[in-house]
Amino acid sequence: MYPAAAPQQVNLVPIVRDDDVVRVRQAVRTAALAAKLSLVDQTKLVTAASELARNTLIYGGGGRAEIEQADNGRKRGVRVVFADEGPGIADLELAMTDGYTSGNGMGLGLSGARRLVDEFDIDTAAGRGTRITVTKWAR
Amino acid sequence: MDRVPVLKIGDILLVSIQVDMDDNTALALQDTLTERIVETSAHGVIIDITALDIVDSFIGRMLSTIASVSRVLDAETVVVGMRPAVAITLVELGLSLTGVRTALNVERAMELLELSRPARASSLSVVGDGLDVFDDDSPVA
């Protein structure tokens, strides 16, 4: 087994400007390395984080990413929360559809990010902001 | 904001992306490259992404756009050096990089561009220096 995890620390990265998306990517990569994710899994998680951080910035009007080590007793992993106080998503089913976009993106952000992680949870409603939690486990 | 340098080698433009680009840097590169293609009458563009540890939908779209725009300007774009983990992730993300040619490395890309040259050379000799196309405001008869 791996050594006992260090006390849980949440790394909070504000998402306010364009280059904050880069900072989120870098922080998530550092966390993925610490959790000993494989190279492919690191790449998937960082890519998903990049899509979701951009959504937070563009659609949520800015917000934050909360990055932490996860541990379910059997595996280690990384959990990232993307939270904003923006307009929220009125039609979640539609927003999760491949190719659907309300902006000028490619419509792969949400649906694509979901495919790249092991757990994907979204909490949103019109006028209530959006909170997306993703987790990737080391194999 | 970082800038990505564009190098000219013969009639090929070489771009090696060495920074973790934010979206504005990516858009700036797209614009710079388009201008340079016209300025230099380049016939090929090689984009080296060896240093990129991810390609998300924004960067993917930038690569597709550069490929399409350069084709309209009579230049072929080849993307080289994609890491295996990046390729796997791109496919899973659902990005197909429509119209983007790829090669394993810069050398192979040069060979690819060399192969597509003879056809271009003959079509060029018909239209003169090629840039006339952009200067000519007269309507087509």
PDB file of C-alpha atoms in Angstrom:
ATOM      1  CA  MET A   1       0.000   0.000   0.000  1.00  0.00           C
ATOM      2  CA  TYR A   2       0.985   3.581  -0.409  1.00  0.00           C
ATOM      3  CA  PRO A   3       1.993   5.689   2.581  1.00  0.00           C
ATOM      4  CA  ALA A   4      -0.773   7.460   4.483  1.00  0.00           C
ATOM      5  CA  ALA A   5      -1.879  10.562   2.640  1.00  0.00           C
ATOM      6  CA  ALA A   6      -0.756  13.922   3.921  1.00  0.00           C
ATOM      7  CA  PRO A   7      -3.417  16.108   5.582  1.00  0.00           C
ATOM      8  CA  GLN A   8      -5.940  17.119   2.952  1.00  0.00           C
ATOM      9  CA  GLN A   9      -5.132  20.413   1.365  1.00  0.00           C
ATOM     10  CA  VAL A  10      -7.288  22.207  -1.119  1.00  0.00           C
ATOM     11  CA  ASN A  11      -5.460  24.226  -3.713  1.00  0.00           C
ATOM     12  CA  LEU A  12      -7.722  27.078  -4.706  1.00  0.00           C
ATOM     13  CA  VAL A  13      -7.059  28.687  -8.076  1.00  0.00           C
ATOM     14  CA  PRO A  14      -9.191  31.694  -9.046  1.00  0.00           C
ATOM     15  CA  ILE A  15     -10.456  31.730 -12.634  1.00  0.00           C
ATOM     16  CA  VAL A  16     -10.840  35.353 -13.595  1.00  0.00           C
ATOM     17  CA  ARG A  17      -8.641  35.878 -16.626  1.00  0.00           C
ATOM     18  CA  ASP A  18      -7.580  33.981 -19.709  1.00  0.00           C
ATOM     19  CA  ASP A  19      -4.213  32.938 -18.303  1.00  0.00           C
ATOM     20  CA  ASP A  20      -5.864  31.568 -15.151  1.00  0.00           C
ATOM     21  CA  VAL A  21      -6.947  28.636 -17.320  1.00  0.00           C
ATOM     22  CA  VAL A  22      -3.230  27.913 -17.850  1.00  0.00           C
ATOM     23  CA  ARG A  23      -2.651  28.137 -14.091  1.00  0.00           C
ATOM     24  CA  VAL A  24      -5.471  25.649 -13.450  1.00  0.00           C
ATOM     25  CA  ARG A  25      -3.925  23.235 -15.950  1.00  0.00           C
ATOM     26  CA  GLN A  26      -0.546  23.491 -14.241  1.00  0.00           C
ATOM     27  CA  ALA A  27      -1.968  23.037 -10.733  1.00  0.00           C
ATOM     28  CA  VAL A  28      -4.017  20.019 -11.827  1.00  0.00           C
ATOM     29  CA  ARG A  29      -0.960  18.465 -13.487  1.00  0.00           C
ATOM     30  CA  THR A  30       1.065  18.884 -10.274  1.00  0.00           C
ATOM     31  CA  ALA A  31      -1.733  17.215  -8.283  1.00  0.00           C
ATOM     32  CA  ALA A  32      -2.026  14.392 -10.846  1.00  0.00           C
ATOM     33  CA  LEU A  33       1.697  13.725 -10.593  1.00  0.00           C
ATOM     34  CA  ALA A  34       1.491  13.649  -6.791  1.00  0.00           C
ATOM     35  CA  ALA A  35      -1.382  11.145  -6.983  1.00  0.00           C
ATOM     36  CA  LYS A  36       0.750   8.990  -9.314  1.00  0.00           C
ATOM     37  CA  LEU A  37      -1.705   9.009 -12.187  1.00  0.00           C
ATOM     38  CA  SER A  38      -0.361   7.419 -15.363  1.00  0.00           C
ATOM     39  CA  LEU A  39       0.777   9.734 -18.134  1.00  0.00           C
ATOM     40  CA  VAL A  40      -2.366   9.106 -20.180  1.00  0.00           C
ATOM     41  CA  ASP A  41      -4.612   9.682 -17.151  1.00  0.00           C
ATOM     42  CA  GLN A  42      -2.730  12.882 -16.272  1.00  0.00           C
ATOM     43  CA  THR A  43      -3.225  14.093 -19.826  1.00  0.00           C
ATOM     44  CA  LYS A  44      -6.944  13.255 -19.764  1.00  0.00           C
ATOM     45  CA  LEU A  45      -7.510  14.972 -16.424  1.00  0.00           C
ATOM     46  CA  VAL A  46      -5.550  18.102 -17.378  1.00  0.00           C
ATOM     47  CA  THR A  47      -7.414  18.320 -20.699  1.00  0.00           C
ATOM     48  CA  ALA A  48     -10.784  17.958 -18.944  1.00  0.00           C
ATOM     49  CA  ALA A  49      -9.719  20.632 -16.439  1.00  0.00           C
ATOM     50  CA  SER A  50      -8.779  22.961 -19.279  1.00  0.00           C
ATOM     51  CA  GLU A  51     -12.219  22.584 -20.885  1.00  0.00           C
ATOM     52  CA  LEU A  52     -14.057  23.073 -17.598  1.00  0.00           C
ATOM     53  CA  ALA A  53     -11.940  26.035 -16.473  1.00  0.00           C
ATOM     54  CA  ARG A  54     -12.648  27.740 -19.797  1.00  0.00           C
ATOM     55  CA  ASN A  55     -16.376  27.108 -19.319  1.00  0.00           C
ATOM     56  CA  THR A  56     -16.169  28.630 -15.834  1.00  0.00           C
ATOM     57  CA  LEU A  57     -14.505  31.706 -17.306  1.00  0.00           C
ATOM     58  CA  ILE A  58     -16.665  32.153 -20.411  1.00  0.00           C
ATOM     59  CA  TYR A  59     -20.094  30.904 -19.373  1.00  0.00           C
ATOM     60  CA  GLY A  60     -19.873  31.286 -15.605  1.00  0.00           C
ATOM     61  CA  GLY A  61     -18.352  34.756 -15.773  1.00  0.00           C
ATOM     62  CA  GLY A  62     -15.375  33.552 -13.750  1.00  0.00           C
ATOM     63  CA  GLY A  63     -15.111  31.497 -10.586  1.00  0.00           C
ATOM     64  CA  ARG A  64     -12.570  29.146  -9.084  1.00  0.00           C
ATOM     65  CA  ALA A  65     -11.075  25.698  -9.212  1.00  0.00           C
ATOM     66  CA  GLU A  66     -10.532  23.696  -6.025  1.00  0.00           C
ATOM     67  CA  ILE A  67      -7.957  20.960  -6.463  1.00  0.00           C
ATOM     68  CA  GLU A  68      -7.366  18.228  -3.903  1.00  0.00           C
ATOM     69  CA  GLN A  69      -5.979  14.745  -3.468  1.00  0.00           C
ATOM     70  CA  ALA A  70      -8.691  12.099  -3.211  1.00  0.00           C
ATOM     71  CA  ASP A  71      -8.490   8.784  -1.401  1.00  0.00           C
ATOM     72  CA  ASN A  72     -11.285   6.204  -1.283  1.00  0.00           C
ATOM     73  CA  GLY A  73      -9.360   3.771   0.910  1.00  0.00           C
ATOM     74  CA  ARG A  74      -8.325   1.653  -2.059  1.00  0.00           C
ATOM     75  CA  LYS A  75      -7.076   4.133  -4.606  1.00  0.00           C
ATOM     76  CA  ARG A  76      -5.621   7.583  -4.782  1.00  0.00           C
ATOM     77  CA  GLY A  77      -6.730  10.172  -7.206  1.00  0.00           C
ATOM     78  CA  VAL A  78      -7.388  13.843  -7.822  1.00  0.00           C
ATOM     79  CA  ARG A  79     -10.645  15.681  -7.358  1.00  0.00           C
ATOM     80  CA  VAL A  80     -11.275  19.091  -8.900  1.00  0.00           C
ATOM     81  CA  VAL A  81     -14.278  21.316  -8.321  1.00  0.00           C
ATOM     82  CA  PHE A  82     -15.143  24.104 -10.769  1.00  0.00           C
ATOM     83  CA  ALA A  83     -17.487  26.611  -9.213  1.00  0.00           C
ATOM     84  CA  ASP A  84     -19.024  29.823 -10.444  1.00  0.00           C
ATOM     85  CA  GLU A  85     -21.864  32.115  -9.465  1.00  0.00           C
ATOM     86  CA  GLY A  86     -22.898  32.676 -13.061  1.00  0.00           C
ATOM     87  CA  PRO A  87     -26.262  32.231 -14.764  1.00  0.00           C
ATOM     88  CA  GLY A  88     -26.248  28.452 -14.346  1.00  0.00           C
ATOM     89  CA  ILE A  89     -27.343  25.957 -16.967  1.00  0.00           C
ATOM     90  CA  ALA A  90     -31.088  25.901 -17.657  1.00  0.00           C
ATOM     91  CA  ASP A  91     -31.198  22.819 -19.876  1.00  0.00           C
ATOM     92  CA  LEU A  92     -28.553  20.435 -18.581  1.00  0.00           C
ATOM     93  CA  GLU A  93     -29.442  17.588 -20.929  1.00  0.00           C
ATOM     94  CA  LEU A  94     -28.982  19.848 -23.930  1.00  0.00           C
ATOM     95  CA  ALA A  95     -25.716  21.301 -22.571  1.00  0.00           C
ATOM     96  CA  MET A  96     -24.303  17.797 -22.146  1.00  0.00           C
ATOM     97  CA  THR A  97     -24.998  16.872 -25.773  1.00  0.00           C
ATOM     98  CA  ASP A  98     -21.977  16.417 -28.036  1.00  0.00           C
ATOM     99  CA  GLY A  99     -21.708  19.317 -30.434  1.00  0.00           C
ATOM    100  CA  TYR A 100     -24.105  21.575 -28.582  1.00  0.00           C
ATOM    101  CA  THR A 101     -22.729  25.024 -27.872  1.00  0.00           C
ATOM    102  CA  SER A 102     -24.277  28.232 -26.674  1.00  0.00           C
ATOM    103  CA  GLY A 103     -21.082  30.137 -27.414  1.00  0.00           C
ATOM    104  CA  ASN A 104     -18.657  29.866 -30.288  1.00  0.00           C
ATOM    105  CA  GLY A 105     -16.834  26.791 -29.038  1.00  0.00           C
ATOM    106  CA  MET A 106     -16.970  23.343 -30.552  1.00  0.00           C
ATOM    107  CA  GLY A 107     -19.539  22.059 -28.106  1.00  0.00           C
ATOM    108  CA  LEU A 108     -17.197  19.443 -26.700  1.00  0.00           C
ATOM    109  CA  GLY A 109     -16.436  21.088 -23.374  1.00  0.00           C
ATOM    110  CA  LEU A 110     -18.911  19.410 -21.030  1.00  0.00           C
ATOM    111  CA  SER A 111     -19.558  16.162 -22.878  1.00  0.00           C
ATOM    112  CA  GLY A 112     -15.905  15.719 -23.801  1.00  0.00           C
ATOM    113  CA  ALA A 113     -14.679  16.480 -20.281  1.00  0.00           C
ATOM    114  CA  ARG A 114     -17.101  13.922 -18.855  1.00  0.00           C
ATOM    115  CA  ARG A 115     -15.611  11.198 -21.067  1.00  0.00           C
ATOM    116  CA  LEU A 116     -12.088  12.002 -19.864  1.00  0.00           C
ATOM    117  CA  VAL A 117     -12.692  11.546 -16.117  1.00  0.00           C
ATOM    118  CA  ASP A 118     -13.897   8.677 -13.899  1.00  0.00           C
ATOM    119  CA  GLU A 119     -16.512  10.615 -11.947  1.00  0.00           C
ATOM    120  CA  PHE A 120     -18.413  13.655 -13.101  1.00  0.00           C
ATOM    121  CA  ASP A 121     -21.000  15.462 -11.059  1.00  0.00           C
ATOM    122  CA  ILE A 122     -22.757  18.666 -11.970  1.00  0.00           C
ATOM    123  CA  ASP A 123     -24.921  20.828  -9.764  1.00  0.00           C
ATOM    124  CA  THR A 124     -26.580  23.740 -11.493  1.00  0.00           C
ATOM    125  CA  ALA A 125     -29.832  25.550 -12.071  1.00  0.00           C
ATOM    126  CA  ALA A 126     -30.812  28.730 -13.859  1.00  0.00           C
ATOM    127  CA  GLY A 127     -29.698  31.707 -11.792  1.00  0.00           C
ATOM    128  CA  ARG A 128     -27.891  29.568  -9.205  1.00  0.00           C
ATOM    129  CA  GLY A 129     -24.410  29.180 -10.638  1.00  0.00           C
ATOM    130  CA  THR A 130     -22.685  25.948 -11.576  1.00  0.00           C
ATOM    131  CA  ARG A 131     -20.591  23.517  -9.590  1.00  0.00           C
ATOM    132  CA  ILE A 132     -18.903  20.666 -11.414  1.00  0.00           C
ATOM    133  CA  THR A 133     -16.908  18.017  -9.553  1.00  0.00           C
ATOM    134  CA  VAL A 134     -14.626  15.637 -11.417  1.00  0.00           C
ATOM    135  CA  THR A 135     -12.442  12.828 -10.091  1.00  0.00           C
ATOM    136  CA  LYS A 136      -9.759  10.756 -11.753  1.00  0.00           C
ATOM    137  CA  TRP A 137      -8.401   7.689  -9.939  1.00  0.00           C
ATOM    138  CA  ALA A 138      -4.965   6.156 -10.255  1.00  0.00           C
ATOM    139  CA  ARG A 139      -5.214   2.625 -11.670  1.00  0.00           C
TER     140      ARG A 139
ATOM    141  CA  MET B   1       0.883  37.086 -23.062  1.00  0.00           C
ATOM    142  CA  ASP B   2       3.607  34.986 -24.637  1.00  0.00           C
ATOM    143  CA  ARG B   3       4.388  35.143 -28.332  1.00  0.00           C
ATOM    144  CA  VAL B   4       5.182  32.104 -30.400  1.00  0.00           C
ATOM    145  CA  PRO B   5       7.970  32.752 -32.949  1.00  0.00           C
ATOM    146  CA  VAL B   6       7.428  31.846 -36.605  1.00  0.00           C
ATOM    147  CA  LEU B   7      10.590  30.820 -38.493  1.00  0.00           C
ATOM    148  CA  LYS B   8      10.988  30.818 -42.264  1.00  0.00           C
ATOM    149  CA  ILE B   9      13.022  28.059 -43.912  1.00  0.00           C
ATOM    150  CA  GLY B  10      12.943  28.330 -47.693  1.00  0.00           C
ATOM    151  CA  ASP B  11       9.263  28.505 -48.557  1.00  0.00           C
ATOM    152  CA  ILE B  12       8.194  26.755 -45.378  1.00  0.00           C
ATOM    153  CA  LEU B  13       7.125  28.401 -42.139  1.00  0.00           C
ATOM    154  CA  LEU B  14       8.085  26.527 -38.993  1.00  0.00           C
ATOM    155  CA  VAL B  15       6.336  27.089 -35.693  1.00  0.00           C
ATOM    156  CA  SER B  16       7.484  25.288 -32.587  1.00  0.00           C
ATOM    157  CA  ILE B  17       5.067  25.855 -29.740  1.00  0.00           C
ATOM    158  CA  GLN B  18       7.146  25.883 -26.561  1.00  0.00           C
ATOM    159  CA  VAL B  19       4.787  27.571 -24.115  1.00  0.00           C
ATOM    160  CA  ASP B  20       1.581  26.520 -22.417  1.00  0.00           C
ATOM    161  CA  MET B  21      -0.597  28.835 -24.505  1.00  0.00           C
ATOM    162  CA  ASP B  22      -3.573  30.687 -23.142  1.00  0.00           C
ATOM    163  CA  ASP B  23      -6.427  31.239 -25.580  1.00  0.00           C
ATOM    164  CA  ASN B  24      -5.302  34.742 -26.586  1.00  0.00           C
ATOM    165  CA  THR B  25      -1.802  33.512 -27.387  1.00  0.00           C
ATOM    166  CA  ALA B  26      -3.328  30.809 -29.580  1.00  0.00           C
ATOM    167  CA  LEU B  27      -5.493  33.334 -31.424  1.00  0.00           C
ATOM    168  CA  ALA B  28      -2.513  35.673 -31.873  1.00  0.00           C
ATOM    169  CA  LEU B  29      -0.502  32.819 -33.365  1.00  0.00           C
ATOM    170  CA  GLN B  30      -3.342  32.058 -35.770  1.00  0.00           C
ATOM    171  CA  ASP B  31      -3.350  35.683 -36.971  1.00  0.00           C
ATOM    172  CA  THR B  32       0.441  36.028 -37.166  1.00  0.00           C
ATOM    173  CA  LEU B  33       0.760  32.831 -39.140  1.00  0.00           C
ATOM    174  CA  THR B  34      -1.906  33.896 -41.633  1.00  0.00           C
ATOM    175  CA  GLU B  35      -0.135  37.212 -42.217  1.00  0.00           C
ATOM    176  CA  ARG B  36       3.250  35.526 -42.599  1.00  0.00           C
ATOM    177  CA  ILE B  37       1.906  33.041 -45.159  1.00  0.00           C
ATOM    178  CA  VAL B  38       0.809  35.923 -47.385  1.00  0.00           C
ATOM    179  CA  GLU B  39       3.952  38.027 -46.728  1.00  0.00           C
ATOM    180  CA  THR B  40       6.351  35.202 -47.543  1.00  0.00           C
ATOM    181  CA  SER B  41       4.260  33.305 -50.132  1.00  0.00           C
ATOM    182  CA  ALA B  42       5.011  30.216 -48.088  1.00  0.00           C
ATOM    183  CA  HIS B  43       3.908  26.911 -49.530  1.00  0.00           C
ATOM    184  CA  GLY B  44       4.032  24.945 -46.348  1.00  0.00           C
ATOM    185  CA  VAL B  45       3.472  25.399 -42.633  1.00  0.00           C
ATOM    186  CA  ILE B  46       4.873  22.985 -40.066  1.00  0.00           C
ATOM    187  CA  ILE B  47       3.552  23.244 -36.528  1.00  0.00           C
ATOM    188  CA  ASP B  48       5.623  21.337 -33.979  1.00  0.00           C
ATOM    189  CA  ILE B  49       3.622  20.457 -30.866  1.00  0.00           C
ATOM    190  CA  THR B  50       6.215  18.160 -29.286  1.00  0.00           C
ATOM    191  CA  ALA B  51       6.341  20.390 -26.210  1.00  0.00           C
ATOM    192  CA  LEU B  52       2.570  20.499 -25.686  1.00  0.00           C
ATOM    193  CA  ASP B  53       1.394  18.161 -22.962  1.00  0.00           C
ATOM    194  CA  ILE B  54      -2.238  18.693 -23.800  1.00  0.00           C
ATOM    195  CA  VAL B  55      -4.312  19.727 -26.812  1.00  0.00           C
ATOM    196  CA  ASP B  56      -7.774  20.762 -25.711  1.00  0.00           C
ATOM    197  CA  SER B  57     -10.714  21.744 -27.922  1.00  0.00           C
ATOM    198  CA  PHE B  58      -9.499  25.346 -28.219  1.00  0.00           C
ATOM    199  CA  ILE B  59      -5.995  24.438 -29.402  1.00  0.00           C
ATOM    200  CA  GLY B  60      -7.516  21.736 -31.592  1.00  0.00           C
ATOM    201  CA  ARG B  61      -9.790  24.268 -33.205  1.00  0.00           C
ATOM    202  CA  MET B  62      -6.824  26.615 -33.727  1.00  0.00           C
ATOM    203  CA  LEU B  63      -4.932  23.854 -35.559  1.00  0.00           C
ATOM    204  CA  SER B  64      -7.958  23.103 -37.766  1.00  0.00           C
ATOM    205  CA  THR B  65      -8.470  26.782 -38.538  1.00  0.00           C
ATOM    206  CA  ILE B  66      -4.807  27.328 -39.438  1.00  0.00           C
ATOM    207  CA  ALA B  67      -4.954  24.299 -41.747  1.00  0.00           C
ATOM    208  CA  SER B  68      -8.093  25.586 -43.494  1.00  0.00           C
ATOM    209  CA  VAL B  69      -6.918  29.177 -43.814  1.00  0.00           C
ATOM    210  CA  SER B  70      -3.480  28.168 -45.092  1.00  0.00           C
ATOM    211  CA  ARG B  71      -5.085  25.910 -47.701  1.00  0.00           C
ATOM    212  CA  VAL B  72      -7.097  28.853 -49.000  1.00  0.00           C
ATOM    213  CA  LEU B  73      -3.785  30.730 -49.247  1.00  0.00           C
ATOM    214  CA  ASP B  74      -2.166  27.858 -51.161  1.00  0.00           C
ATOM    215  CA  ALA B  75      -0.107  26.526 -48.285  1.00  0.00           C
ATOM    216  CA  GLU B  76      -0.277  23.072 -46.775  1.00  0.00           C
ATOM    217  CA  THR B  77      -0.173  22.668 -42.983  1.00  0.00           C
ATOM    218  CA  VAL B  78       1.406  19.681 -41.259  1.00  0.00           C
ATOM    219  CA  VAL B  79       1.251  19.193 -37.497  1.00  0.00           C
ATOM    220  CA  VAL B  80       4.147  17.205 -36.059  1.00  0.00           C
ATOM    221  CA  GLY B  81       5.240  15.739 -32.749  1.00  0.00           C
ATOM    222  CA  MET B  82       1.926  14.896 -31.165  1.00  0.00           C
ATOM    223  CA  ARG B  83       2.532  12.840 -28.027  1.00  0.00           C
ATOM    224  CA  PRO B  84       0.775   9.468 -27.813  1.00  0.00           C
ATOM    225  CA  ALA B  85      -1.103  10.440 -24.634  1.00  0.00           C
ATOM    226  CA  VAL B  86      -2.291  13.613 -26.366  1.00  0.00           C
ATOM    227  CA  ALA B  87      -3.520  11.626 -29.369  1.00  0.00           C
ATOM    228  CA  ILE B  88      -5.474   9.214 -27.140  1.00  0.00           C
ATOM    229  CA  THR B  89      -7.016  12.098 -25.218  1.00  0.00           C
ATOM    230  CA  LEU B  90      -7.969  14.015 -28.361  1.00  0.00           C
ATOM    231  CA  VAL B  91      -9.874  11.057 -29.739  1.00  0.00           C
ATOM    232  CA  GLU B  92     -11.688  10.472 -26.467  1.00  0.00           C
ATOM    233  CA  LEU B  93     -12.520  14.153 -26.200  1.00  0.00           C
ATOM    234  CA  GLY B  94     -14.222  13.814 -29.581  1.00  0.00           C
ATOM    235  CA  LEU B  95     -11.935  16.085 -31.564  1.00  0.00           C
ATOM    236  CA  SER B  96     -11.156  14.927 -35.081  1.00  0.00           C
ATOM    237  CA  LEU B  97      -8.811  17.722 -36.248  1.00  0.00           C
ATOM    238  CA  THR B  98     -10.602  17.897 -39.580  1.00  0.00           C
ATOM    239  CA  GLY B  99      -8.331  18.755 -42.490  1.00  0.00           C
ATOM    240  CA  VAL B 100      -5.145  18.707 -40.419  1.00  0.00           C
ATOM    241  CA  ARG B 101      -2.309  16.638 -41.881  1.00  0.00           C
ATOM    242  CA  THR B 102       0.096  15.116 -39.398  1.00  0.00           C
ATOM    243  CA  ALA B 103       3.592  13.677 -39.511  1.00  0.00           C
ATOM    244  CA  LEU B 104       5.736  12.086 -36.835  1.00  0.00           C
ATOM    245  CA  ASN B 105       8.498  14.689 -36.996  1.00  0.00           C
ATOM    246  CA  VAL B 106       9.702  17.792 -38.811  1.00  0.00           C
ATOM    247  CA  GLU B 107      11.802  15.776 -41.257  1.00  0.00           C
ATOM    248  CA  ARG B 108       8.833  13.685 -42.388  1.00  0.00           C
ATOM    249  CA  ALA B 109       6.725  16.830 -42.678  1.00  0.00           C
ATOM    250  CA  MET B 110       9.371  18.415 -44.942  1.00  0.00           C
ATOM    251  CA  GLU B 111       9.251  15.318 -47.156  1.00  0.00           C
ATOM    252  CA  LEU B 112       5.460  15.485 -47.283  1.00  0.00           C
ATOM    253  CA  LEU B 113       5.546  19.145 -48.312  1.00  0.00           C
ATOM    254  CA  GLU B 114       8.269  18.434 -50.864  1.00  0.00           C
ATOM    255  CA  LEU B 115       6.041  15.799 -52.495  1.00  0.00           C
ATOM    256  CA  SER B 116       3.181  18.243 -52.937  1.00  0.00           C
ATOM    257  CA  ARG B 117       5.427  20.893 -54.513  1.00  0.00           C
ATOM    258  CA  PRO B 118       5.657  20.033 -58.268  1.00  0.00           C
ATOM    259  CA  ALA B 119       1.929  20.497 -58.825  1.00  0.00           C
ATOM    260  CA  ARG B 120       2.089  23.886 -57.122  1.00  0.00           C
ATOM    261  CA  ALA B 121       5.086  25.055 -59.118  1.00  0.00           C
ATOM    262  CA  SER B 122       3.331  24.464 -62.436  1.00  0.00           C
ATOM    263  CA  SER B 123       0.100  26.152 -61.347  1.00  0.00           C
ATOM    264  CA  LEU B 124       2.124  29.120 -60.083  1.00  0.00           C
ATOM    265  CA  SER B 125       3.839  29.679 -63.412  1.00  0.00           C
ATOM    266  CA  VAL B 126       0.406  30.160 -64.963  1.00  0.00           C
ATOM    267  CA  VAL B 127      -0.744  32.890 -62.596  1.00  0.00           C
ATOM    268  CA  GLY B 128       2.566  34.793 -62.481  1.00  0.00           C
ATOM    269  CA  ASP B 129       3.846  35.737 -59.033  1.00  0.00           C
ATOM    270  CA  GLY B 130       0.692  34.598 -57.332  1.00  0.00           C
ATOM    271  CA  LEU B 131       0.255  37.745 -55.263  1.00  0.00           C
ATOM    272  CA  ASP B 132      -1.518  39.440 -58.185  1.00  0.00           C
ATOM    273  CA  VAL B 133      -4.576  37.544 -57.114  1.00  0.00           C
ATOM    274  CA  PHE B 134      -4.796  39.662 -53.980  1.00  0.00           C
ATOM    275  CA  ASP B 135      -4.055  42.997 -55.677  1.00  0.00           C
ATOM    276  CA  ASP B 136      -6.549  42.617 -58.473  1.00  0.00           C
ATOM    277  CA  ASP B 137      -9.729  44.492 -57.622  1.00  0.00           C
ATOM    278  CA  SER B 138     -11.257  44.257 -61.074  1.00  0.00           C
ATOM    279  CA  PRO B 139     -14.333  42.044 -61.288  1.00  0.00           C
ATOM    280  CA  VAL B 140     -13.967  38.701 -62.961  1.00  0.00           C
ATOM    281  CA  ALA B 141     -15.368  38.788 -66.495  1.00  0.00           C
TER     282      ALA B 141
END
